[in-house]
Short mmCIF file of C-alpha atoms in Angstrom, two decimals:
data_model
loop_
_atom_site.label_atom_id
_atom_site.label_comp_id
_atom_site.label_asym_id
_atom_site.label_seq_id
_atom_site.Cartn_x
_atom_site.Cartn_y
_atom_site.Cartn_z
CA MET D 1 108.08 63.75 107.71
CA GLY D 2 111.40 65.43 106.85
CA TRP D 3 111.89 68.78 105.21
CA ARG D 4 111.60 67.36 101.69
CA GLU D 5 108.18 65.86 102.37
CA LYS D 6 107.05 68.99 104.19
CA SER D 7 108.09 71.25 101.32
CA GLU D 8 106.48 68.99 98.71
CA ARG D 9 103.24 69.00 100.67
CA ALA D 10 103.33 72.80 100.98
CA LYS D 11 103.96 73.19 97.26
CA SER D 12 101.12 70.84 96.34
CA LEU D 13 98.74 72.89 98.50
CA HIS D 14 100.00 76.25 97.26
CA ARG D 15 99.83 75.46 93.53
CA PRO D 16 98.08 72.11 93.07
CA SER D 17 97.91 72.49 89.29
CA LEU D 18 101.70 72.88 88.95
CA LYS D 19 103.18 69.41 88.95
CA ASN D 20 106.78 70.37 88.13
CA TRP D 21 108.04 73.45 89.95
CA ALA D 22 111.33 73.33 88.02
CA ARG D 23 109.80 72.97 84.57
CA ASP D 24 111.48 76.09 83.14
CA GLY D 25 114.95 75.26 84.49
CA LEU D 26 115.43 78.75 85.90
CA ALA D 27 117.74 77.54 88.65
CA SER D 28 120.38 76.85 85.99
CA THR D 29 119.81 80.01 83.91
CA PHE D 30 119.36 82.46 86.78
CA PRO D 31 123.10 82.97 87.54
CA ALA D 32 123.51 84.81 84.23
CA TYR D 33 120.63 87.14 85.08
CA GLU D 34 122.01 87.59 88.59
CA SER D 35 125.41 88.61 87.24
CA TYR D 36 123.78 91.04 84.82
CA ILE D 37 121.71 92.68 87.56
CA LEU D 38 124.64 93.03 89.95
CA SER D 39 126.81 94.93 87.50
CA ASN D 40 127.29 98.49 88.75
CA GLU D 41 125.88 100.23 85.69
CA GLU D 42 122.58 98.36 86.10
CA ALA D 43 122.02 99.33 89.74
CA TYR D 44 119.43 101.99 88.85
CA CYS D 45 117.60 102.39 85.57
CA SER D 46 114.47 104.14 84.36
CA PHE D 47 112.34 103.79 81.24
CA LYS D 48 109.98 106.65 80.34
CA ILE D 49 107.92 107.93 77.45
CA LYS D 50 107.77 111.73 77.43
CA ASN D 51 106.08 113.58 74.58
CA GLY D 52 106.24 110.40 72.54
CA VAL D 53 110.01 109.99 73.03
CA VAL D 54 111.52 106.98 74.78
CA ILE D 55 114.01 107.88 77.53
CA ASP D 56 115.94 104.79 78.65
CA THR D 57 118.42 105.77 81.38
CA ARG D 58 120.94 103.78 83.41
CA LEU D 59 122.46 105.52 86.40
CA ASN D 60 125.16 104.73 88.90
CA VAL D 61 124.72 105.53 92.57
CA GLU D 62 126.24 109.02 92.41
CA ASP D 63 124.06 110.00 89.44
CA VAL D 64 120.94 108.82 91.22
CA ARG D 65 121.83 111.09 94.14
CA LYS D 66 121.54 114.05 91.77
CA GLU D 67 118.51 112.92 89.80
CA GLY D 68 116.35 109.88 89.60
CA ILE D 69 113.85 107.66 91.35
CA PRO D 70 114.18 106.38 93.96
CA VAL D 71 115.91 109.15 95.82
CA ILE D 72 118.83 107.99 98.00
CA LEU D 73 119.02 109.34 101.55
CA GLU D 74 121.27 108.62 104.50
CA GLY D 75 119.94 107.39 107.80
CA ASP D 76 120.82 110.68 109.54
CA THR D 77 118.45 112.66 107.32
CA PRO D 78 116.06 114.66 109.55
CA PRO D 79 112.62 113.00 109.56
CA GLU D 80 110.90 116.31 108.87
CA VAL D 81 112.86 116.60 105.62
CA PHE D 82 111.77 113.13 104.55
CA HIS D 83 108.14 113.86 105.47
CA LYS D 84 107.97 117.20 103.66
CA GLU D 85 110.11 116.61 100.59
CA TYR D 86 109.45 112.96 99.79
CA GLU D 87 106.64 111.26 101.71
CA ALA D 88 104.17 114.13 101.22
CA LYS D 89 105.07 114.25 97.52
CA CYS D 90 104.82 110.46 97.08
CA ILE D 91 108.42 110.05 95.93
CA PRO D 92 110.02 106.60 96.45
CA VAL D 93 113.16 106.67 98.58
CA VAL D 94 116.01 104.36 99.55
CA ILE D 95 117.36 105.15 103.02
CA ARG D 96 120.76 103.68 103.80
CA ASN D 97 122.23 102.23 106.99
CA ILE D 98 119.23 102.42 109.33
CA PRO D 99 119.86 98.96 110.88
CA TYR D 100 123.49 99.88 111.61
CA GLY D 101 122.62 102.96 113.67
CA VAL D 102 122.42 106.56 112.53
CA ASP D 103 124.61 108.21 115.18
CA ASN D 104 127.73 107.77 113.02
CA PRO D 105 126.41 107.52 109.45
CA SER D 106 129.45 108.80 107.56
CA ARG D 107 131.54 105.72 108.35
CA ARG D 108 128.75 103.34 107.50
CA ALA D 109 128.04 105.01 104.20
CA SER D 110 131.32 103.89 102.74
CA SER D 111 131.69 100.52 104.48
CA SER D 112 128.28 98.90 104.16
CA PHE D 113 127.29 100.01 100.69
CA SER D 114 130.61 99.68 98.93
CA SER D 115 131.16 96.22 100.35
CA CYS D 116 127.72 95.22 99.04
CA GLN D 117 128.57 96.54 95.58
CA GLY D 118 131.78 94.60 95.12
CA LYS D 119 132.48 91.96 92.56
CA PHE D 120 129.88 89.43 91.58
CA GLN D 121 131.54 86.58 93.44
CA GLU D 122 131.33 88.58 96.66
CA GLU D 123 127.68 89.40 96.04
CA LYS D 124 126.80 85.72 96.00
CA LYS D 125 127.69 85.44 99.69
CA ASP D 126 124.41 87.23 100.53
CA CYS D 127 126.35 90.06 102.14
CA ASP D 128 125.96 88.07 105.39
CA ASP D 129 129.57 87.63 106.48
CA MET D 130 130.58 91.22 106.06
CA HIS D 131 128.06 92.65 108.51
CA ASP D 132 129.51 90.72 111.43
CA ASN D 133 132.83 92.52 110.85
CA LEU D 134 131.69 96.01 109.90
CA TYR D 135 132.85 97.61 113.13
CA THR D 136 136.14 96.54 114.63
CA ASP D 137 137.63 99.72 116.05
CA ALA D 138 137.31 100.43 119.77
CA ASP D 139 135.79 103.84 119.10
CA ASP D 140 132.83 102.16 117.41
CA SER D 141 131.51 100.68 120.68
CA HIS D 142 128.92 103.44 121.01
CA ALA D 143 127.77 102.94 117.42
CA ARG D 144 127.16 99.28 118.12
CA LYS D 145 124.57 100.15 120.77
CA SER D 146 122.15 101.48 118.16
CA GLU D 147 122.52 98.54 115.78
CA TRP D 148 119.54 96.30 115.27
CA PRO D 149 120.11 92.88 116.85
CA ALA D 150 118.60 91.50 113.63
CA ILE D 151 121.93 92.11 111.89
CA HIS D 152 123.38 89.19 113.81
CA ASN D 153 120.26 87.25 114.83
CA TRP D 154 118.69 87.00 111.37
CA SER D 155 121.41 85.33 109.36
CA LEU D 156 120.21 82.01 107.98
CA SER D 157 122.50 80.01 110.26
CA ALA D 158 121.44 82.01 113.34
CA LEU D 159 117.76 81.53 112.54
CA TYR D 160 118.26 77.82 111.88
CA ASN D 161 120.09 77.29 115.16
CA ASN D 162 117.81 79.44 117.30
CA PRO D 163 116.12 76.98 119.71
CA GLN D 164 113.08 79.21 120.12
CA LEU D 165 112.46 79.85 116.43
CA ARG D 166 113.57 76.78 114.51
CA SER D 167 110.43 74.78 115.37
CA ARG D 168 107.94 77.60 114.91
CA SER D 169 105.70 77.51 111.86
CA PHE D 170 105.67 80.42 109.40
CA LYS D 171 103.43 81.12 106.44
CA VAL D 172 104.94 80.16 103.08
CA GLY D 173 101.89 80.52 100.86
CA GLU D 174 98.12 80.15 100.50
CA ASP D 175 95.93 77.45 99.05
CA ASP D 176 93.20 78.07 96.48
CA ASP D 177 90.72 78.93 99.23
CA GLY D 178 92.99 81.59 100.75
CA TYR D 179 94.07 79.51 103.73
CA SER D 180 97.61 79.77 105.03
CA ILE D 181 100.20 77.10 104.31
CA LYS D 182 102.97 76.90 106.88
CA MET D 183 106.30 75.22 107.43
CA LYS D 184 108.58 75.04 110.44
CA LEU D 185 111.49 77.41 110.04
CA ARG D 186 114.11 74.66 110.23
CA HIS D 187 112.38 72.76 107.43
CA PHE D 188 112.02 75.87 105.32
CA ILE D 189 115.69 76.85 105.60
CA ARG D 190 116.74 73.35 104.53
CA TYR D 191 114.39 73.74 101.56
CA LEU D 192 115.77 77.24 100.82
CA GLU D 193 119.33 75.94 100.62
CA SER D 194 118.56 72.92 98.44
CA ASN D 195 115.62 73.69 96.14
CA GLN D 196 115.85 73.95 92.36
CA ASP D 197 112.35 75.41 91.88
CA ASP D 198 111.77 78.15 89.35
CA SER D 199 109.84 80.27 91.86
CA PRO D 200 110.38 78.85 95.36
CA LEU D 201 108.13 79.14 98.38
CA TYR D 202 108.62 82.34 100.36
CA VAL D 203 108.19 83.03 104.10
CA PHE D 204 105.90 86.07 104.17
CA ASP D 205 104.41 85.93 107.66
CA ALA D 206 102.14 88.60 109.16
CA THR D 207 101.20 86.94 112.45
CA PHE D 208 104.55 85.95 113.92
CA ASP D 209 103.87 88.45 116.70
CA GLU D 210 101.01 86.27 117.96
CA ASP D 211 103.27 83.29 118.62
CA ARG D 212 104.78 83.23 122.11
CA TYR D 213 108.23 82.36 120.74
CA ALA D 214 108.26 83.92 117.27
CA LYS D 215 107.21 87.31 118.67
CA ARG D 216 110.76 87.67 120.00
CA LEU D 217 111.60 88.84 116.48
CA LEU D 218 110.00 92.15 117.47
CA LEU D 219 112.94 92.72 119.82
CA ASP D 220 115.45 92.54 116.96
CA TYR D 221 114.44 95.75 115.17
CA THR D 222 112.82 99.11 115.78
CA VAL D 223 110.49 101.07 113.54
CA PRO D 224 112.67 103.72 111.83
CA LYS D 225 112.12 107.30 112.96
CA PHE D 226 110.86 108.20 109.48
CA PHE D 227 107.83 105.92 109.84
CA ASP D 228 106.97 106.04 113.54
CA GLU D 229 103.66 107.85 112.97
CA ASP D 230 101.18 105.00 112.58
CA LEU D 231 97.59 106.15 112.88
CA PHE D 232 96.16 102.64 112.70
CA ARG D 233 97.58 102.10 116.18
CA LEU D 234 94.53 103.89 117.53
CA VAL D 235 92.26 100.93 116.80
CA GLY D 236 94.55 98.49 118.62
CA GLU D 237 96.53 95.46 117.54
CA ARG D 238 93.53 93.14 117.63
CA ARG D 239 91.37 95.24 115.31
CA ARG D 240 93.81 96.62 112.78
CA PRO D 241 94.54 94.78 109.51
CA PRO D 242 97.82 92.85 109.17
CA TYR D 243 100.58 95.38 108.68
CA ARG D 244 104.01 93.84 109.33
CA TRP D 245 105.67 90.83 107.75
CA PHE D 246 108.77 88.82 108.57
CA LEU D 247 110.43 87.79 105.31
CA VAL D 248 112.75 84.92 104.42
CA GLY D 249 113.12 84.62 100.67
CA PRO D 250 115.06 82.00 98.71
CA GLN D 251 116.89 83.10 95.61
CA ARG D 252 114.44 83.44 92.68
CA SER D 253 111.41 83.95 94.94
CA GLY D 254 109.56 87.24 95.12
CA THR D 255 106.27 89.12 95.00
CA THR D 256 104.38 89.90 91.81
CA VAL D 257 103.47 93.46 90.87
CA HIS D 258 100.84 94.98 93.17
CA ILE D 259 99.68 98.07 95.07
CA ASP D 260 99.65 97.95 98.87
CA PRO D 261 96.13 97.72 100.34
CA LEU D 262 93.95 100.39 101.94
CA GLY D 263 96.01 103.26 100.55
CA THR D 264 98.88 102.53 102.94
CA SER D 265 102.51 103.35 102.31
CA ALA D 266 105.23 100.83 103.15
CA TRP D 267 108.83 100.52 104.24
CA ASN D 268 110.96 97.45 103.63
CA THR D 269 114.31 96.94 105.37
CA LEU D 270 116.68 94.29 104.03
CA ILE D 271 118.86 92.68 106.69
CA HIS D 272 120.66 90.07 104.58
CA GLY D 273 120.87 89.50 100.84
CA ILE D 274 120.01 91.42 97.68
CA LYS D 275 116.64 92.29 96.10
CA ARG D 276 115.64 93.71 92.74
CA TRP D 277 112.70 96.14 92.60
CA VAL D 278 110.55 97.60 89.87
CA LEU D 279 108.24 100.59 90.46
CA PHE D 280 105.45 102.16 88.40
CA PRO D 281 103.73 105.46 89.33
CA PRO D 282 100.01 105.34 90.15
CA HIS D 283 98.96 106.78 86.78
CA VAL D 284 100.27 103.77 84.82
CA SER D 285 97.31 101.49 84.09
CA LYS D 286 96.91 98.08 85.67
CA SER D 287 96.73 96.32 82.31
CA VAL D 288 100.09 97.78 81.29
CA VAL D 289 101.76 97.11 84.64
CA LYS D 290 100.54 93.52 84.83
CA GLY D 291 101.60 92.87 81.23
CA TYR D 292 98.50 90.82 80.50
CA ARG D 293 99.06 90.98 76.73
CA GLU D 294 102.69 89.93 77.09
CA ILE D 295 102.05 86.59 78.78
CA LEU D 296 101.93 83.76 76.28
CA LYS D 297 99.70 80.74 76.66
CA GLY D 298 101.21 78.28 79.12
CA GLU D 299 103.70 80.77 80.55
CA ASP D 300 103.93 81.40 84.27
CA ASP D 301 103.63 84.87 85.79
CA GLU D 302 105.54 84.54 89.07
CA ALA D 303 107.97 87.28 90.13
CA ILE D 304 110.96 85.67 88.43
CA HIS D 305 109.06 85.34 85.17
CA TYR D 306 107.89 88.93 85.48
CA PHE D 307 111.41 90.33 85.88
CA THR D 308 113.15 88.10 83.33
CA THR D 309 110.47 87.88 80.64
CA ILE D 310 107.28 89.91 81.07
CA LEU D 311 108.78 93.27 82.09
CA PRO D 312 111.24 93.37 79.15
CA ARG D 313 108.30 92.65 76.81
CA VAL D 314 106.28 95.47 78.37
CA LYS D 315 109.12 97.91 77.75
CA ARG D 316 109.62 96.69 74.19
CA ARG D 317 105.94 97.15 73.45
CA ALA D 318 106.03 100.63 74.98
CA ALA D 319 108.99 101.53 72.75
CA SER D 320 107.32 100.18 69.62
CA VAL D 321 104.08 102.03 70.38
CA ALA D 322 106.01 105.27 70.94
CA GLU D 323 107.93 104.81 67.69
CA ALA D 324 104.72 104.22 65.76
CA ALA D 325 103.11 107.28 67.35
CA LEU D 326 106.05 109.49 66.37
CA ALA D 327 105.76 108.22 62.81
CA GLY D 328 102.06 109.09 62.77
CA ALA D 329 101.03 105.44 62.52
CA GLY D 330 99.17 105.27 65.80
CA ARG D 331 98.57 106.75 69.22
CA LEU D 332 100.27 106.18 72.54
CA GLY D 333 97.01 105.21 74.24
CA GLU D 334 97.63 103.54 77.60
CA PHE D 335 101.41 104.00 77.19
CA GLU D 336 101.15 107.78 77.31
CA ASN D 337 103.48 109.08 80.05
CA PHE D 338 104.61 105.53 80.78
CA GLU D 339 107.24 105.33 83.54
CA CYS D 340 109.14 102.39 84.99
CA TYR D 341 111.96 102.39 87.55
CA GLU D 342 114.22 99.47 88.44
CA PHE D 343 116.86 99.32 91.15
CA THR D 344 118.77 96.93 93.39
CA GLN D 345 118.37 96.94 97.17
CA TYR D 346 121.33 95.85 99.27
CA ALA D 347 121.56 94.74 102.89
CA GLY D 348 121.17 97.65 105.28
CA GLU D 349 118.93 99.65 102.92
CA THR D 350 115.32 100.57 103.60
CA VAL D 351 112.95 101.16 100.68
CA PHE D 352 110.01 103.55 101.07
CA ILE D 353 107.07 102.87 98.73
CA PRO D 354 104.46 105.65 98.65
CA HIS D 355 100.80 104.74 98.56
CA GLY D 356 99.42 103.98 95.12
CA TRP D 357 102.74 102.97 93.54
CA TRP D 358 102.87 99.62 91.75
CA HIS D 359 105.85 97.49 92.74
CA ALA D 360 107.27 93.99 92.44
CA VAL D 361 110.29 92.42 94.13
CA LEU D 362 112.65 89.58 93.18
CA ASN D 363 115.11 87.99 95.59
CA VAL D 364 118.41 87.96 93.70
CA THR D 365 120.05 86.03 96.56
CA HIS D 366 118.67 84.43 99.69
CA THR D 367 117.24 87.30 101.76
CA VAL D 368 115.93 88.09 105.24
CA GLY D 369 114.06 91.28 106.03
CA ILE D 370 111.11 93.04 107.63
CA THR D 371 108.41 95.21 106.09
CA GLN D 372 105.53 97.25 107.46
CA ASN D 373 102.59 99.17 106.02
CA TYR D 374 101.41 102.30 107.77
CA CYS D 375 99.16 105.36 107.71
CA SER D 376 100.48 108.81 108.54
CA ARG D 377 99.19 112.34 108.09
CA ARG D 378 100.78 112.46 104.66
CA ASN D 379 98.67 109.61 103.22
CA PHE D 380 95.66 109.94 105.51
CA ASP D 381 93.22 110.98 102.78
CA ALA D 382 94.01 107.93 100.64
CA VAL D 383 93.87 105.55 103.59
CA TRP D 384 90.63 106.96 104.98
CA THR D 385 88.70 106.83 101.69
CA ARG D 386 89.67 103.19 101.21
CA THR D 387 89.29 102.08 104.83
CA ARG D 388 85.80 103.53 105.32
CA SER D 389 84.52 101.21 102.57
CA GLY D 390 87.01 98.35 102.84
CA ARG D 391 86.92 97.97 106.64
CA LYS D 392 83.58 99.59 107.49
CA LYS D 393 83.23 98.59 111.13
CA MET D 394 86.86 99.30 111.95
CA ALA D 395 86.55 102.72 110.28
CA CYS D 396 83.80 103.67 112.74
CA THR D 397 86.02 102.81 115.69
CA TRP D 398 88.96 104.57 114.06
CA LEU D 399 86.93 107.76 113.55
CA ARG D 400 85.93 107.83 117.22
CA ARG D 401 89.57 107.37 118.31
CA LEU D 402 90.72 110.05 115.89
CA ASN D 403 88.16 112.40 117.39
CA ASP D 404 89.70 111.79 120.84
CA HIS D 405 93.38 111.98 119.90
CA PHE D 406 93.60 113.87 116.58
CA PRO D 407 90.51 116.07 116.21
CA ASP D 408 91.90 117.73 113.09
CA LEU D 409 92.12 114.37 111.30
CA ALA D 410 88.64 113.39 112.45
CA LEU D 411 87.38 116.66 111.00
CA ARG D 412 89.21 115.92 107.76
CA ALA D 413 87.64 112.45 107.60
CA ARG D 414 84.15 113.93 107.96
CA GLU D 415 84.95 116.52 105.28
CA LEU D 416 85.93 113.72 102.89
CA ASN D 417 82.69 111.89 103.73
CA ARG D 418 80.60 114.99 102.97
CA ARG D 419 82.53 115.62 99.76
CA ASP D 420 81.84 112.11 98.53
CA GLY D 421 78.37 111.72 100.02
CA PHE D 422 79.60 108.73 102.02
CA VAL D 423 77.53 107.34 104.91
CA MET D 424 79.39 105.54 107.69
CA TRP D 425 78.48 101.93 108.38
CA GLU D 426 77.01 102.58 111.84
CA ASP D 427 74.63 105.15 110.32
CA ASP D 428 73.57 103.02 107.34
CA HIS D 429 70.97 100.51 108.54
CA GLU D 430 70.40 99.05 105.08
CA GLU D 431 74.10 98.38 104.72
CA GLN D 432 74.10 96.72 108.13
CA ARG D 433 71.33 94.35 107.01
CA ARG D 434 73.28 93.48 103.87
CA TRP D 435 76.37 92.91 105.95
CA MET D 436 74.57 90.53 108.32
CA LYS D 437 73.18 88.55 105.39
CA LYS D 438 76.59 88.36 103.74
CA ARG D 439 78.19 87.30 107.01
CA ALA D 440 75.70 84.48 107.49
CA GLU D 441 76.27 83.24 103.95
CA LYS D 442 80.02 83.37 104.41
CA ALA D 443 79.78 81.36 107.64
CA ARG D 444 77.64 78.75 105.87
CA ARG D 445 80.16 78.35 103.05
CA LYS D 446 82.99 78.10 105.55
CA ARG D 447 81.25 75.30 107.44
CA GLU D 448 80.67 73.44 104.19
CA LYS D 449 84.31 73.79 103.14
CA GLU D 450 85.58 72.62 106.52
CA ALA D 451 83.26 69.62 106.44
CA SER D 452 84.42 68.78 102.94
CA ARG D 453 88.07 69.18 103.93
CA ARG D 454 87.66 66.88 106.94
CA GLY D 455 85.99 64.32 104.75
CA ARG D 456 88.88 64.35 102.24
CA GLU D 457 91.69 64.22 104.77
CA GLY D 458 90.23 61.79 107.30
CA ASP D 459 90.27 61.96 111.08
CA GLY D 460 93.96 61.19 111.36
CA ASP D 461 95.10 64.42 109.70
CA GLY D 462 92.46 66.68 111.17
CA SER D 463 94.60 68.41 113.80
CA GLU D 464 97.44 69.00 111.36
CA SER D 465 95.03 70.39 108.78
CA LYS D 466 93.53 72.84 111.24
CA ARG D 467 96.94 74.08 112.30
CA GLN D 468 98.22 74.41 108.76
CA SER D 469 95.10 76.05 107.28
CA LYS D 470 94.34 79.25 109.16
CA LYS D 471 93.07 82.19 107.17
CA GLU D 472 95.01 85.45 107.21
CA LYS D 473 93.90 88.09 104.75
CA TRP D 474 93.69 91.85 104.87
CA GLY D 475 89.93 91.62 104.94
CA GLU D 476 89.76 89.19 107.88
CA HIS D 477 89.85 89.92 111.59
CA ARG D 478 93.36 89.17 112.84
CA THR D 479 92.13 87.46 115.98
CA ASN D 480 90.76 84.62 113.87
CA GLU D 481 94.39 83.57 113.52
CA GLN D 482 95.31 81.28 116.42
CA ARG D 483 99.06 80.84 116.70
CA LYS D 484 99.13 77.90 119.12
CA GLN D 485 101.69 75.15 118.57
CA ASN D 486 101.58 71.53 119.75
CA ASP D 487 103.12 70.86 123.16
CA ASP D 488 105.49 68.46 121.41
CA ASP D 489 107.20 71.41 119.71
CA TYR D 490 107.73 73.09 123.05
CA ASN D 491 109.02 69.89 124.65
CA SER D 492 111.52 69.38 121.84
CA VAL D 493 112.86 72.89 122.42
CA SER D 494 112.97 72.48 126.20
CA SER D 495 114.77 69.15 125.97
CA GLY D 496 117.58 70.64 123.87
CA ALA D 497 116.99 68.85 120.56
CA HIS D 498 120.08 68.20 118.46
CA ILE D 499 120.82 71.26 116.29
CA ILE D 500 122.92 71.33 113.18
CA SER D 501 123.89 73.93 110.65
CA PRO D 502 121.71 74.10 107.53
CA VAL D 503 122.96 72.21 104.52
#
């Protein structure tokens, strides 16, 4: 099958009830929204209700430096300043120029960001071409040494023509049972360039590091110095939940509004393209953030629909509720102290999302990036209280490792347990019995589903089905994910298959 058949099959598995992925015609209407978003005055905006008064603010970059969320920092900011002033206080931050090296940040500040914020026609080029020519002077040779190789290796054409990556399969979605749906990278990039879907498929892969070829992506970037404290490392790569994702997003794709799991914070570095973000503080209720009351019957709720339709309705409702409350005709209710922050992320920028913050992301252009979730001392309390109940067995191992390497954090974990009257899994025999019973029932259901799947697909498609349908969830052991590819894929790479540029 070619890339068209592969993409159609992936779409039918990902959303079997959606027969027409272009039913709303957003591919033709999106350019107007894109142009609107990329105007300078719309780069950063906030919408708040304070004391019943609506405060709708639009800020340019320089104004945001003085006041606003997210805070803008340069890559040469001392990590201790970031940790104390922003991470510990749960303040979202945009850090500029990390992938370009931080040894000479003043030059990069003007070149990378201003070139990304040029005219709309220049924005549509994904900011890809400019990065190859950022540094041309001889005295920049030292600066080049600290650049991430991803700047050059992760352009769409470079990824498509990479003989080790183009035939590797990456996750582009999940089916109704939570099983992964995958496509080869070369097929996905052809789909990315040609699709007219309202909300396209999106490479969001957490297990690329388990593939013998795809794991080379780890060599193309380094964890920024601001986020190098990762306490989940203590339990080992095989035990810890998925925490890093390689991202390739077509224009109009994105992630719907959510909070990152297990109380973790996250950083997201954009290598190529442009993204639009929206943030809500933890105190804003889920029902308001999700906009449940704003979604009409038959409407979709994908990221593009959220940004273009649902979010504006949420803000209009908030304004009307505030106006009625000021007039004495009602109360603010769940819109009391409502806050919403929108901003545009450009190539070379890293977004820090504190734990507990709601966020959604829309790919304004085709994008490539990397994101990781982590636990540090600053969010340890939130992560521990969620991990001890969400990953009970792993939490026991983690506590033992903390006791060996960070006794103060192990003591803090036990203090939180005493405060909440929480009993660890290894000390709760009744909970262990319930867990064993639940595990047996889950295994039975899994066997039944696999038998049913084999019966539907027939013997001929069995191997393909097994390869395409591996489960990868936060709640599942990562080693269940086998990243083996057919020998045919390897042979095609070794034999030097004909490679072309993506259409």
